[in-house]
C-alpha cells in the first residue's frame, strides 16, 4: 500500500485525508492543531507530530493549508530531508508567485511537484467529488491521478507549473461575482414579496440558474441544504474568499487589465471581514446591507 503524507487537516484536508485512508492508502497526517486527530483517527489516519516525520516516510505528500506564506514555510521544512522520488502536491489556493517558488524548491531537490487547487468545497471534499485544477509535468500528474480519482470526480491538467492556480483564481472570481449578483436578485425578490420557494423553483431551472443558487442556495430553508441553513457556518469562509479575490485582483494588476466588477465585489468582502464576519460562509455576502 502506498504511503501518503497529508499536512493541513482543516475543513478540507480532514475529508480529503479521510477519503484516501478509507480507500486503502496509508495516510500519515500532520496539523499544528493536533485536536483534529480526535475524529480523524477513527478513519485510520495516522497522527504524526512533526513535518520532518512526514517528509521522510511517504511517496506522495499533499499540503492543504490556509495561505502561501504557510505553504512556503511547510515546503521549506519538508525539503530539508525529502526522499528522492517523492511527489509533492499543493492543493491549497495560493498566489502564482509563491507557487512558482514551490516548484523551484522541488526542482532544486530533483523531485516532482504539482499545484492542484480544488473546487467543490467541504461537501465535495467529503463526498470525494472535488474538481482539481492542476499545473505541472505530465509525469507528476499521471502519478497523482489515482489519488485525484478518489478525492474528486474530475482533474484537469491545465498546463505547466502555476497554471492550476491561475485557473482556480478565475473560477473563484466568477463564483464571488455570481453569489453577489444572486444577493441582488434576492433583495429585489424580497422587495416584491415573492414566495422564495417559487423564486428558487423558477430561477434554478431558468437562465438565472447557477451553481451558487442550484447547489449552494444562500436562502434559509430553500433549495438544497447549505450553510444558510446553519447560520452561515462555513463551508468556505468569507475570509478565504477575500484572500482569493485579492489574489485574482493582484494578478490582474500584474497583467495590466481592469476587472471592474471584481474590484467592487472585493470591497464588499473586505467590508464583511472588517465587520468581523470573515468567519461566516462566503454566501453570507447576500446579506451585506448597503
Ligand atoms: P482550514 O483553515 O480549515 O484548514 C487549514 C489547516 O491547516 C488547519 O487545520 C490548520 O491548523 C492547519 N495549519 C495551519 N498552519 C499549519 C502549519 N504550519 N503546519 C501544519 N498545519 C497547519 O482551511 P480549509 O478551509 O481547509 O482550506 C484550506 C485551503 O483550501 C485554503 O487555501 C483554501 O483557500 C482552500 N480551499 C478551501 C475550500 C473550502 O470550501 N473550505 C474550497 C476550496 C479551496
Coordinates of N, CA, C and O in Angstrom, one line a residue, residues 145-245:
X145 N -2.8 10.8 -10.4 CA -4.2 10.6 -10.9 C -5.0 9.6 -10.0 O -6.2 10.0 -9.7
X146 N -4.5 8.5 -9.6 CA -5.3 7.6 -8.8 C -5.8 8.3 -7.5 O -7.0 8.0 -7.1
X147 N -5.0 9.2 -7.0 CA -5.5 9.9 -5.7 C -6.5 10.9 -6.1 O -7.5 11.1 -5.3
X148 N -6.3 11.7 -7.2 CA -7.3 12.6 -7.6 C -8.6 11.9 -7.8 O -9.7 12.5 -7.5
X149 N -8.6 10.7 -8.3 CA -9.8 10.0 -8.7 C -10.6 9.6 -7.4 O -11.8 9.4 -7.4
X150 N -9.9 9.4 -6.3 CA -10.5 9.1 -5.0 C -11.1 10.4 -4.4 O -12.2 10.4 -3.9
X151 N -10.3 11.4 -4.4 CA -10.7 12.7 -3.7 C -11.7 13.5 -4.6 O -12.3 14.4 -4.0
X152 N -11.7 13.2 -5.9 CA -12.5 14.1 -6.7 C -13.2 13.3 -7.8 O -13.0 12.1 -8.0
X153 N -14.1 14.1 -8.6 CA -14.7 13.5 -9.7 C -14.1 13.9 -11.0 O -14.3 13.3 -12.0
X154 N -13.2 14.9 -10.9 CA -12.6 15.4 -12.1 C -11.2 16.1 -11.8 O -11.1 16.7 -10.8
X155 N -10.2 15.8 -12.7 CA -9.0 16.6 -12.5 C -8.6 16.9 -14.0 O -8.7 16.1 -14.9
X156 N -8.1 18.2 -14.1 CA -7.7 18.6 -15.4 C -6.3 19.2 -15.3 O -6.0 20.0 -14.5
X157 N -5.4 18.6 -16.1 CA -4.0 19.2 -16.2 C -4.1 20.4 -17.1 O -4.2 20.4 -18.3
X158 N -4.1 21.6 -16.4 CA -4.3 22.9 -17.1 C -3.1 23.3 -17.9 O -3.2 24.2 -18.8
X159 N -1.9 22.8 -17.5 CA -0.7 23.3 -18.2 C 0.5 23.2 -17.3 O 0.5 22.5 -16.3
X160 N 1.5 24.0 -17.5 CA 2.7 24.0 -16.8 C 2.6 24.5 -15.4 O 1.5 25.0 -15.0
X161 N 3.7 24.5 -14.6 CA 3.6 24.9 -13.2 C 3.0 26.3 -13.0 O 3.3 27.2 -13.7
X162 N 2.0 26.3 -12.1 CA 1.3 27.6 -11.8 C 0.0 27.8 -12.5 O -0.9 28.5 -12.0
X163 N -0.3 27.0 -13.6 CA -1.5 27.2 -14.3 C -2.7 26.6 -13.6 O -3.9 27.0 -13.9
X164 N -2.5 25.7 -12.7 CA -3.6 25.2 -11.9 C -4.1 26.4 -11.0 O -5.3 26.6 -11.0
X165 N -3.2 27.1 -10.4 CA -3.6 28.2 -9.5 C -4.2 29.3 -10.3 O -5.2 30.0 -9.9
X166 N -3.7 29.5 -11.5 CA -4.2 30.6 -12.4 C -5.7 30.3 -12.7 O -6.6 31.2 -12.8
X167 N -6.0 29.0 -13.0 CA -7.4 28.6 -13.4 C -8.3 28.8 -12.2 O -9.4 29.3 -12.3
X168 N -7.8 28.4 -11.0 CA -8.6 28.5 -9.8 C -9.0 29.9 -9.5 O -10.1 30.2 -9.0
X169 N -8.0 30.9 -9.7 CA -8.3 32.3 -9.5 C -9.5 32.7 -10.3 O -10.4 33.5 -9.9
X170 N -9.5 32.3 -11.6 CA -10.6 32.7 -12.5 C -11.9 32.1 -12.0 O -13.0 32.8 -12.0
X171 N -11.9 30.9 -11.5 CA -13.1 30.2 -11.1 C -13.7 31.0 -9.9 O -14.9 31.3 -9.8
X172 N -12.8 31.3 -8.9 CA -13.3 31.9 -7.7 C -13.8 33.4 -7.9 O -14.7 33.9 -7.2
X173 N -13.1 34.1 -8.8 CA -13.6 35.4 -9.2 C -15.0 35.3 -9.6 O -15.9 36.1 -9.2
X174 N -15.3 34.4 -10.5 CA -16.6 34.2 -11.1 C -17.6 33.8 -10.0 O -18.8 34.3 -9.9
X175 N -17.2 32.9 -9.1 CA -18.1 32.5 -8.0 C -18.5 33.6 -7.1 O -19.7 33.8 -6.7
X176 N -17.5 34.4 -6.7 CA -17.8 35.6 -5.8 C -18.8 36.6 -6.5 O -19.7 37.1 -5.9
X177 N -18.6 36.7 -7.8 CA -19.4 37.7 -8.6 C -20.8 37.1 -8.7 O -21.8 37.8 -8.5
X178 N -21.0 35.8 -9.0 CA -22.3 35.2 -9.1 C -23.1 35.2 -7.8 O -24.2 35.5 -7.7
X179 N -22.3 34.9 -6.7 CA -23.0 34.9 -5.4 C -23.5 36.3 -5.0 O -24.6 36.5 -4.5
X180 N -22.7 37.3 -5.4 CA -23.0 38.7 -5.1 C -24.2 39.1 -5.9 O -25.1 39.8 -5.4
X181 N -24.2 38.7 -7.2 CA -25.3 39.0 -8.1 C -26.6 38.4 -7.6 O -27.7 39.0 -7.6
X182 N -26.5 37.1 -7.1 CA -27.6 36.4 -6.6 C -28.2 37.2 -5.4 O -29.4 37.3 -5.2
X183 N -27.3 37.8 -4.6 CA -27.8 38.6 -3.4 C -28.7 39.7 -3.9 O -29.7 40.0 -3.3
X184 N -28.3 40.4 -5.0 CA -29.1 41.5 -5.5 C -30.5 41.0 -6.0 O -31.5 41.6 -5.8
X185 N -30.5 39.8 -6.7 CA -31.8 39.2 -7.2 C -32.7 38.9 -6.0 O -33.9 39.1 -6.0
X186 N -32.1 38.4 -4.9 CA -32.9 38.0 -3.7 C -33.4 39.3 -3.1 O -34.6 39.3 -2.6
X187 N -32.6 40.3 -3.0 CA -33.1 41.6 -2.4 C -34.3 42.1 -3.2 O -35.3 42.5 -2.6
X188 N -34.2 42.1 -4.5 CA -35.3 42.5 -5.4 C -36.5 41.7 -5.2 O -37.6 42.2 -5.1
X189 N -36.3 40.3 -5.1 CA -37.4 39.4 -4.9 C -38.1 39.7 -3.6 O -39.4 39.7 -3.6
X190 N -37.4 40.0 -2.6 CA -38.0 40.3 -1.3 C -38.8 41.6 -1.3 O -39.9 41.7 -0.7
X191 N -38.3 42.5 -2.1 CA -39.0 43.8 -2.1 C -40.3 43.7 -2.9 O -41.2 44.5 -2.7
X192 N -40.4 42.6 -3.7 CA -41.6 42.4 -4.5 C -42.5 41.3 -3.8 O -43.5 40.8 -4.3
X193 N -42.1 40.9 -2.5 CA -42.9 40.0 -1.7 C -43.0 38.6 -2.4 O -44.1 38.0 -2.3
X194 N -42.0 38.2 -3.1 CA -42.1 36.9 -3.8 C -42.0 35.7 -2.8 O -41.3 35.9 -1.8
X195 N -42.7 34.6 -3.1 CA -42.6 33.4 -2.4 C -41.2 32.8 -2.7 O -40.9 32.5 -3.9
X196 N -40.3 32.7 -1.8 CA -38.9 32.3 -2.1 C -38.8 30.9 -2.6 O -37.8 30.6 -3.3
X197 N -39.7 30.0 -2.2 CA -39.6 28.6 -2.8 C -39.9 28.7 -4.3 O -39.3 28.0 -5.1
X198 N -40.9 29.5 -4.6 CA -41.3 29.6 -6.1 C -40.1 30.3 -6.8 O -39.8 29.9 -8.0
X199 N -39.6 31.3 -6.2 CA -38.4 32.1 -6.8 C -37.3 31.1 -7.1 O -36.8 31.0 -8.2
X200 N -37.0 30.2 -6.1 CA -36.0 29.2 -6.3 C -36.4 28.2 -7.5 O -35.5 27.9 -8.3
X201 N -37.6 27.7 -7.4 CA -38.1 26.8 -8.5 C -37.9 27.3 -9.9 O -37.4 26.6 -10.8
X202 N -38.2 28.6 -10.0 CA -38.1 29.2 -11.4 C -36.7 29.5 -11.7 O -36.2 29.0 -12.8
X203 N -36.0 30.2 -10.8 CA -34.6 30.6 -11.2 C -33.7 29.4 -11.4 O -32.8 29.4 -12.3
X204 N -33.8 28.4 -10.6 CA -32.9 27.2 -10.7 C -33.1 26.4 -12.0 O -32.3 25.6 -12.3
X205 N -34.2 26.7 -12.7 CA -34.4 26.0 -13.9 C -34.5 26.9 -15.1 O -35.0 26.6 -16.2
X206 N -34.1 28.2 -14.9 CA -34.2 29.2 -15.9 C -32.8 29.7 -16.3 O -31.8 29.2 -15.7
X207 N -32.7 30.8 -17.0 CA -31.4 31.3 -17.5 C -30.7 31.9 -16.3 O -29.5 32.2 -16.4
X208 N -31.4 32.1 -15.2 CA -30.7 32.7 -14.0 C -30.0 31.6 -13.2 O -29.4 31.9 -12.1
X209 N -30.2 30.3 -13.6 CA -29.6 29.2 -12.7 C -28.1 29.3 -12.7 O -27.5 29.7 -13.7
X210 N -27.5 28.9 -11.6 CA -26.1 29.0 -11.5 C -25.7 28.1 -10.3 O -26.6 27.7 -9.5
X211 N -24.5 27.7 -10.2 CA -24.0 26.8 -9.1 C -24.4 27.4 -7.7 O -24.8 26.7 -6.8
X212 N -24.2 28.8 -7.6 CA -24.4 29.4 -6.3 C -25.8 29.3 -5.8 O -26.1 29.1 -4.7
X213 N -26.8 29.2 -6.8 CA -28.2 29.0 -6.4 C -28.5 27.6 -6.3 O -29.0 27.1 -5.3
X214 N -28.2 26.8 -7.4 CA -28.7 25.5 -7.5 C -28.1 24.5 -6.5 O -28.8 23.6 -6.0
X215 N -26.8 24.7 -6.2 CA -26.1 23.8 -5.3 C -25.8 24.3 -3.9 O -25.5 23.6 -3.0
X216 N -25.9 25.7 -3.8 CA -25.4 26.3 -2.5 C -26.4 27.4 -2.1 O -25.9 28.5 -1.6
X217 N -27.7 27.2 -2.3 CA -28.6 28.3 -2.1 C -28.4 29.1 -0.8 O -28.4 28.5 0.3
X218 N -28.2 30.4 -0.9 CA -27.9 31.2 0.3 C -29.2 31.6 1.0 O -29.2 32.5 1.9
X219 N -30.4 31.0 0.6 CA -31.7 31.3 1.2 C -32.0 30.2 2.2 O -32.2 29.1 1.8
X220 N -32.2 30.6 3.5 CA -32.5 29.7 4.5 C -33.8 28.9 4.2 O -34.8 29.5 3.9
X221 N -33.7 27.6 4.3 CA -34.9 26.7 4.1 C -35.3 26.5 2.7 O -36.3 25.9 2.4
X222 N -34.5 27.1 1.8 CA -34.9 27.0 0.3 C -33.8 26.3 -0.4 O -32.6 26.7 -0.2
X223 N -34.1 25.4 -1.3 CA -33.0 24.7 -2.1 C -32.3 23.6 -1.2 O -32.7 23.3 -0.1
X224 N -31.2 23.1 -1.7 CA -30.5 22.1 -1.0 C -29.9 22.6 0.3 O -29.7 23.8 0.5
X225 N -29.6 21.7 1.2 CA -29.0 22.0 2.5 C -27.7 22.8 2.2 O -26.9 22.3 1.4
X226 N -27.5 23.9 2.9 CA -26.3 24.7 2.6 C -26.0 25.5 3.9 O -26.7 25.5 4.9
X227 N -24.8 26.2 3.9 CA -24.5 27.0 5.1 C -25.6 27.9 5.6 O -25.7 28.2 6.8
X228 N -26.5 28.4 4.6 CA -27.5 29.3 5.0 C -28.5 28.7 6.0 O -29.2 29.3 6.8
X229 N -28.6 27.3 6.0 CA -29.5 26.6 6.9 C -28.8 26.4 8.3 O -29.4 25.8 9.1
X230 N -27.5 26.8 8.4 CA -26.8 26.5 9.6 C -26.1 27.8 10.0 O -24.9 27.8 10.3
X231 N -26.8 28.9 10.0 CA -26.3 30.2 10.5 C -25.0 30.6 9.8 O -24.2 31.3 10.3
X232 N -24.9 30.2 8.5 CA -23.7 30.5 7.7 C -22.4 30.1 8.3 O -21.4 30.7 8.1
X233 N -22.5 28.9 9.0 CA -21.2 28.3 9.4 C -20.5 27.8 8.2 O -21.2 27.1 7.4
X234 N -19.2 28.0 8.0 CA -18.6 27.5 6.7 C -18.3 26.0 6.8 O -18.2 25.5 7.9
X235 N -18.3 25.3 5.7 CA -18.2 25.8 4.3 C -16.9 26.4 4.0 O -15.8 26.0 4.4
X236 N -17.0 27.4 3.2 CA -15.9 28.2 2.6 C -16.0 29.6 3.2 O -17.0 30.3 2.9
X237 N -15.1 30.0 4.0 CA -15.3 31.3 4.8 C -15.1 32.5 3.9 O -14.4 32.5 2.9
X238 N -15.7 33.6 4.3 CA -15.6 34.9 3.6 C -14.2 35.4 3.7 O -13.7 36.0 2.7
X239 N -13.5 35.0 4.8 CA -12.1 35.4 4.9 C -11.3 34.7 3.7 O -10.4 35.4 3.1
X240 N -11.6 33.4 3.5 CA -10.8 32.8 2.4 C -11.2 33.3 1.0 O -10.4 33.4 0.1
X241 N -12.5 33.6 0.9 CA -12.9 34.2 -0.4 C -12.3 35.6 -0.6 O -11.8 35.9 -1.7
X242 N -12.1 36.4 0.5 CA -11.4 37.7 0.4 C -10.0 37.4 -0.1 O -9.5 38.2 -0.9
X243 N -9.4 36.4 0.5 CA -8.0 36.1 0.1 C -7.9 35.8 -1.4 O -7.1 36.3 -2.1
X244 N -8.9 34.9 -1.9 CA -8.8 34.5 -3.3 C -9.1 35.7 -4.2 O -8.4 35.8 -5.3
X245 N -10.0 36.6 -3.8 CA -10.3 37.8 -4.7 C -9.0 38.7 -4.7 O -8.7 39.3 -5.7

